[in-house]
Tab-separated table of C-alpha atoms and ligand atoms in Angstrom:
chain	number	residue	atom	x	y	z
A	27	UNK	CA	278.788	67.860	17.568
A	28	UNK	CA	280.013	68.556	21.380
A	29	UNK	CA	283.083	69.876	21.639
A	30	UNK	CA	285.219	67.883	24.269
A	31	UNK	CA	287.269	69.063	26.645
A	32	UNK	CA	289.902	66.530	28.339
A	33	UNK	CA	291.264	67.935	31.847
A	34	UNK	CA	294.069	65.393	32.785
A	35	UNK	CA	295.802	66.130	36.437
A	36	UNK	CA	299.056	64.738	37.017
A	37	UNK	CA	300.810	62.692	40.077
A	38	UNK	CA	299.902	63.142	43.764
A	39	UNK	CA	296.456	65.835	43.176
A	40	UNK	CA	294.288	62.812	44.250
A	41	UNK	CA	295.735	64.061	47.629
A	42	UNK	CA	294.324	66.931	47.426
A	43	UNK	CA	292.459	68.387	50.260
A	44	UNK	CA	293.455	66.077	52.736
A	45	UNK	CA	297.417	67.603	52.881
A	46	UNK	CA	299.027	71.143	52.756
A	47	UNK	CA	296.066	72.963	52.377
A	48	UNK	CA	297.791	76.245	52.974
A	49	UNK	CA	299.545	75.247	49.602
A	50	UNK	CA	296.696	73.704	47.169
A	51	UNK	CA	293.719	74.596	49.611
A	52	UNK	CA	291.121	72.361	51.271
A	53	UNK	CA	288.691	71.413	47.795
A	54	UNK	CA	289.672	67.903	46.768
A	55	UNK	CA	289.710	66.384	43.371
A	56	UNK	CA	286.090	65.332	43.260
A	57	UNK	CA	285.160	69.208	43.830
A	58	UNK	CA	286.998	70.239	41.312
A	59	UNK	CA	286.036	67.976	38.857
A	60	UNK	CA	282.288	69.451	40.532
A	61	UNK	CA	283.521	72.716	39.227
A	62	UNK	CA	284.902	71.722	35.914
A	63	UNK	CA	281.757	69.790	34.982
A	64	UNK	CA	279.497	72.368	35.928
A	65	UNK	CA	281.534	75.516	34.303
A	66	UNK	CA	281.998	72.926	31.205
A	67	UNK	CA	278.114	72.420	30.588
A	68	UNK	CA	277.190	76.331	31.097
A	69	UNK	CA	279.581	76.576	28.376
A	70	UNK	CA	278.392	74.021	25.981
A	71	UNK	CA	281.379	72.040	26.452
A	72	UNK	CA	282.010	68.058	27.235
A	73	UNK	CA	284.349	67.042	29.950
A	74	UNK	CA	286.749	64.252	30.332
A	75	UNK	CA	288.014	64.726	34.015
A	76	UNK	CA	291.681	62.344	34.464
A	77	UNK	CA	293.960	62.134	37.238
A	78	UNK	CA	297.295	59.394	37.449
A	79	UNK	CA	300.424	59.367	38.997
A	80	UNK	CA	301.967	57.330	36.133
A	81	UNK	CA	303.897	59.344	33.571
A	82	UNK	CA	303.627	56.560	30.941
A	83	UNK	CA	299.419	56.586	31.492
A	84	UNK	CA	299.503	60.750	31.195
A	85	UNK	CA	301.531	60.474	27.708
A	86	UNK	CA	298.916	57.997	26.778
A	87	UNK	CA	296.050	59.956	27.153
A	88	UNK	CA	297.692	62.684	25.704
A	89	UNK	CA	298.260	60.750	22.152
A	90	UNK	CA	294.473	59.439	22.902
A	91	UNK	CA	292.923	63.076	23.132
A	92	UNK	CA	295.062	64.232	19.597
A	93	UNK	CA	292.025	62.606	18.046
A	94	UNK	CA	289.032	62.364	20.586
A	95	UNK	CA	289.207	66.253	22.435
A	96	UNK	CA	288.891	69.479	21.035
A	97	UNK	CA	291.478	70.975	23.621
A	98	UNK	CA	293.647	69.412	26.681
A	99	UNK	CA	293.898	71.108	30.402
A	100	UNK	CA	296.803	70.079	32.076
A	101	UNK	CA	298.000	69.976	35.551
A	102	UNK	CA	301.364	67.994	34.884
A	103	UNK	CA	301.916	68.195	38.663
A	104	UNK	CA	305.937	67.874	39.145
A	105	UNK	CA	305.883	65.880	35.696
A	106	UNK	CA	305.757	70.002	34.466
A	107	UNK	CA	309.197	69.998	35.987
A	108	UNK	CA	311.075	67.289	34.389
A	109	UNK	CA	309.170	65.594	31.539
A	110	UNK	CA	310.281	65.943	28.255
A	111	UNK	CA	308.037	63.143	26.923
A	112	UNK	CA	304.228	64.976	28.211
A	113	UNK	CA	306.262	68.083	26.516
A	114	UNK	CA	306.918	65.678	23.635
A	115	UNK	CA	303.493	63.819	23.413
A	116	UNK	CA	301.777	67.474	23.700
A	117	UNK	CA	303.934	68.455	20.757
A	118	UNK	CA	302.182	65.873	18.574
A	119	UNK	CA	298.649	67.929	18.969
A	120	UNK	CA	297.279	70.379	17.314
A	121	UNK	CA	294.499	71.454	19.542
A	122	UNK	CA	294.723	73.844	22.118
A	123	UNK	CA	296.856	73.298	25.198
A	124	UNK	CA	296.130	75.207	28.277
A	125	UNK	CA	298.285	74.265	31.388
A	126	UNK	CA	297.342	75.041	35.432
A	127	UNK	CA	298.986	75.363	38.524
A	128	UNK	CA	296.814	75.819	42.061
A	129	UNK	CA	300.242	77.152	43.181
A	130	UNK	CA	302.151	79.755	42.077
A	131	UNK	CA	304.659	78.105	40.677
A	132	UNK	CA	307.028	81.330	40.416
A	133	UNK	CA	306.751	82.120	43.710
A	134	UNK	CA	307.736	78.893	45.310
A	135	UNK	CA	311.262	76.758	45.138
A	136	UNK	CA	313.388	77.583	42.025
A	137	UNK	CA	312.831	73.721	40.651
A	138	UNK	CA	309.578	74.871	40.292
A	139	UNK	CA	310.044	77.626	38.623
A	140	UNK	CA	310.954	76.019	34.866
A	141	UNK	CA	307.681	73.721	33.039
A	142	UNK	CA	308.463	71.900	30.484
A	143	UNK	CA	305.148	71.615	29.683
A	144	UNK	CA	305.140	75.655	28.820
A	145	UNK	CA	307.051	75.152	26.108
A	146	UNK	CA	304.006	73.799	24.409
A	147	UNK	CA	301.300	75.480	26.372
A	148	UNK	CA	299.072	77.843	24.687
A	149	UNK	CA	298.791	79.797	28.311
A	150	UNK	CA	299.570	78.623	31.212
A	151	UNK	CA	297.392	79.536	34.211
A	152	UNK	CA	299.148	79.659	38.104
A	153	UNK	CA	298.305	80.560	41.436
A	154	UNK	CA	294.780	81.030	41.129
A	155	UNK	CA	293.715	78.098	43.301
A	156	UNK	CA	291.399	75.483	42.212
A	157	UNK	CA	289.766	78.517	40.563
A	158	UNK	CA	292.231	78.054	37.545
A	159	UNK	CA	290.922	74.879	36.327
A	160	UNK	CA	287.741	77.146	35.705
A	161	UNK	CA	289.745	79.895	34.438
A	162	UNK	CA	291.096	77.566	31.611
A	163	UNK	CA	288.000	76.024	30.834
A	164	UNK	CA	286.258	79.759	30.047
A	165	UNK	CA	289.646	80.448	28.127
A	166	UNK	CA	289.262	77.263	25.888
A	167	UNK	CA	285.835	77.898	25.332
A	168	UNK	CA	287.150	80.729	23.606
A	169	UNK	CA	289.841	79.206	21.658
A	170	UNK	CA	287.163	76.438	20.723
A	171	UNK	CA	284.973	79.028	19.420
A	172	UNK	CA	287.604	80.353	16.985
A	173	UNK	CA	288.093	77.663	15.307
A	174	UNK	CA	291.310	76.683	16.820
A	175	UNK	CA	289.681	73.430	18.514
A	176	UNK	CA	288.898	70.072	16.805
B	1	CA2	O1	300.500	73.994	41.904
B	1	CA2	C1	300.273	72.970	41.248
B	1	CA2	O2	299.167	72.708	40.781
B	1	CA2	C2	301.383	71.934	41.058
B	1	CA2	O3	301.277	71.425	39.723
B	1	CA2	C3	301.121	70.847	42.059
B	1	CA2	C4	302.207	69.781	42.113
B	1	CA2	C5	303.589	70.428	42.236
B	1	CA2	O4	304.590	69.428	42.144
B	1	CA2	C6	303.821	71.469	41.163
B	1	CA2	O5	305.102	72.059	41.371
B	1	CA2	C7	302.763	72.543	41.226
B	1	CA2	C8	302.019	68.877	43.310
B	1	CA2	C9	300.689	68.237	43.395
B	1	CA2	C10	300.608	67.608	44.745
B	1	CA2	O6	299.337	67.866	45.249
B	1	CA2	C11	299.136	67.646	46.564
B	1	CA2	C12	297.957	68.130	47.055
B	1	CA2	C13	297.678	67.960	48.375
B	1	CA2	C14	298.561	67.287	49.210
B	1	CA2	C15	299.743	66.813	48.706
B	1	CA2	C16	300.024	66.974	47.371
């Protein structure tokens, strides 16, 4: 059966492209969920692509993909930088978490600089543009193929 991949992308990256591109660059979110579900099917991987700006909905589909995806991508947005329950909800699954940043995170304001999100993280990709969602989908596909996804 298809392994399934769900990419979730936290508060305020449906804006991107259209502010701070020197920051998060000029592809929006529909190009990189382009990219995602092309680099997904060259790897023989299924894609669930999910953006909100609601902390409550993000935990949700968190507890949802325990069950229903072989491995979670995460951009927590600034929920990476003060949510214990996404750290707590991502605690709960046993599949493999990978977790991006367009930004480098360490090289920007020191609020930044802590995730909580790492904590659980199985890697944590950062400052490799929209590139990184990519990154972390070749990266699971590995993972997946070990045996470590459901
Ligand atoms: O670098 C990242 O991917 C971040 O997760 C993006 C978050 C930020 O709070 C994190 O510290 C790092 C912000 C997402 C906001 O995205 C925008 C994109 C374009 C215009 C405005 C916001």
């Amino acid at each position: 059966m298809e392994k399934v991949i769900h990419v979730m992308n936290g508060p305020n990256l449906n804006m991107l492209g259209q502010r701070q591109p020197e920051v998060y660059g000029r592809q929006t979110l529909a190009d990189v969920e382009r990219l995602c579900g092309e680099r997904a099917q060259a790897l023989g991987l299924g894609l669930r692509f999910m953006q909100s700006n609601y902390e409550g909905e993000l935990v949700t589909w968190i507890q949802q993909a325990r069950t229903a995806a072989a491995g979670i991508i995460i951009n927590p947005g600034a929920y990476s930088h003060t949510s214990v329950a996404i750290l707590d909800a991502l605690n709960t699954c046993e599949i493999p978490v990978l977790e991006v940043h367009i930004s480098n995170i360490h090289k920007r304001e020191s609020f930044r600089h802590h995730s909580y999100v790492s904590l659980r993280a199985d890697a944590v990709i950062a400052g490799c543009g929209t590139n990184g969602y990519a990154l972390a989908l070749e990266h699971m596909a590995t993972l997946v193929a070990a045996g470590q996804g459901k």
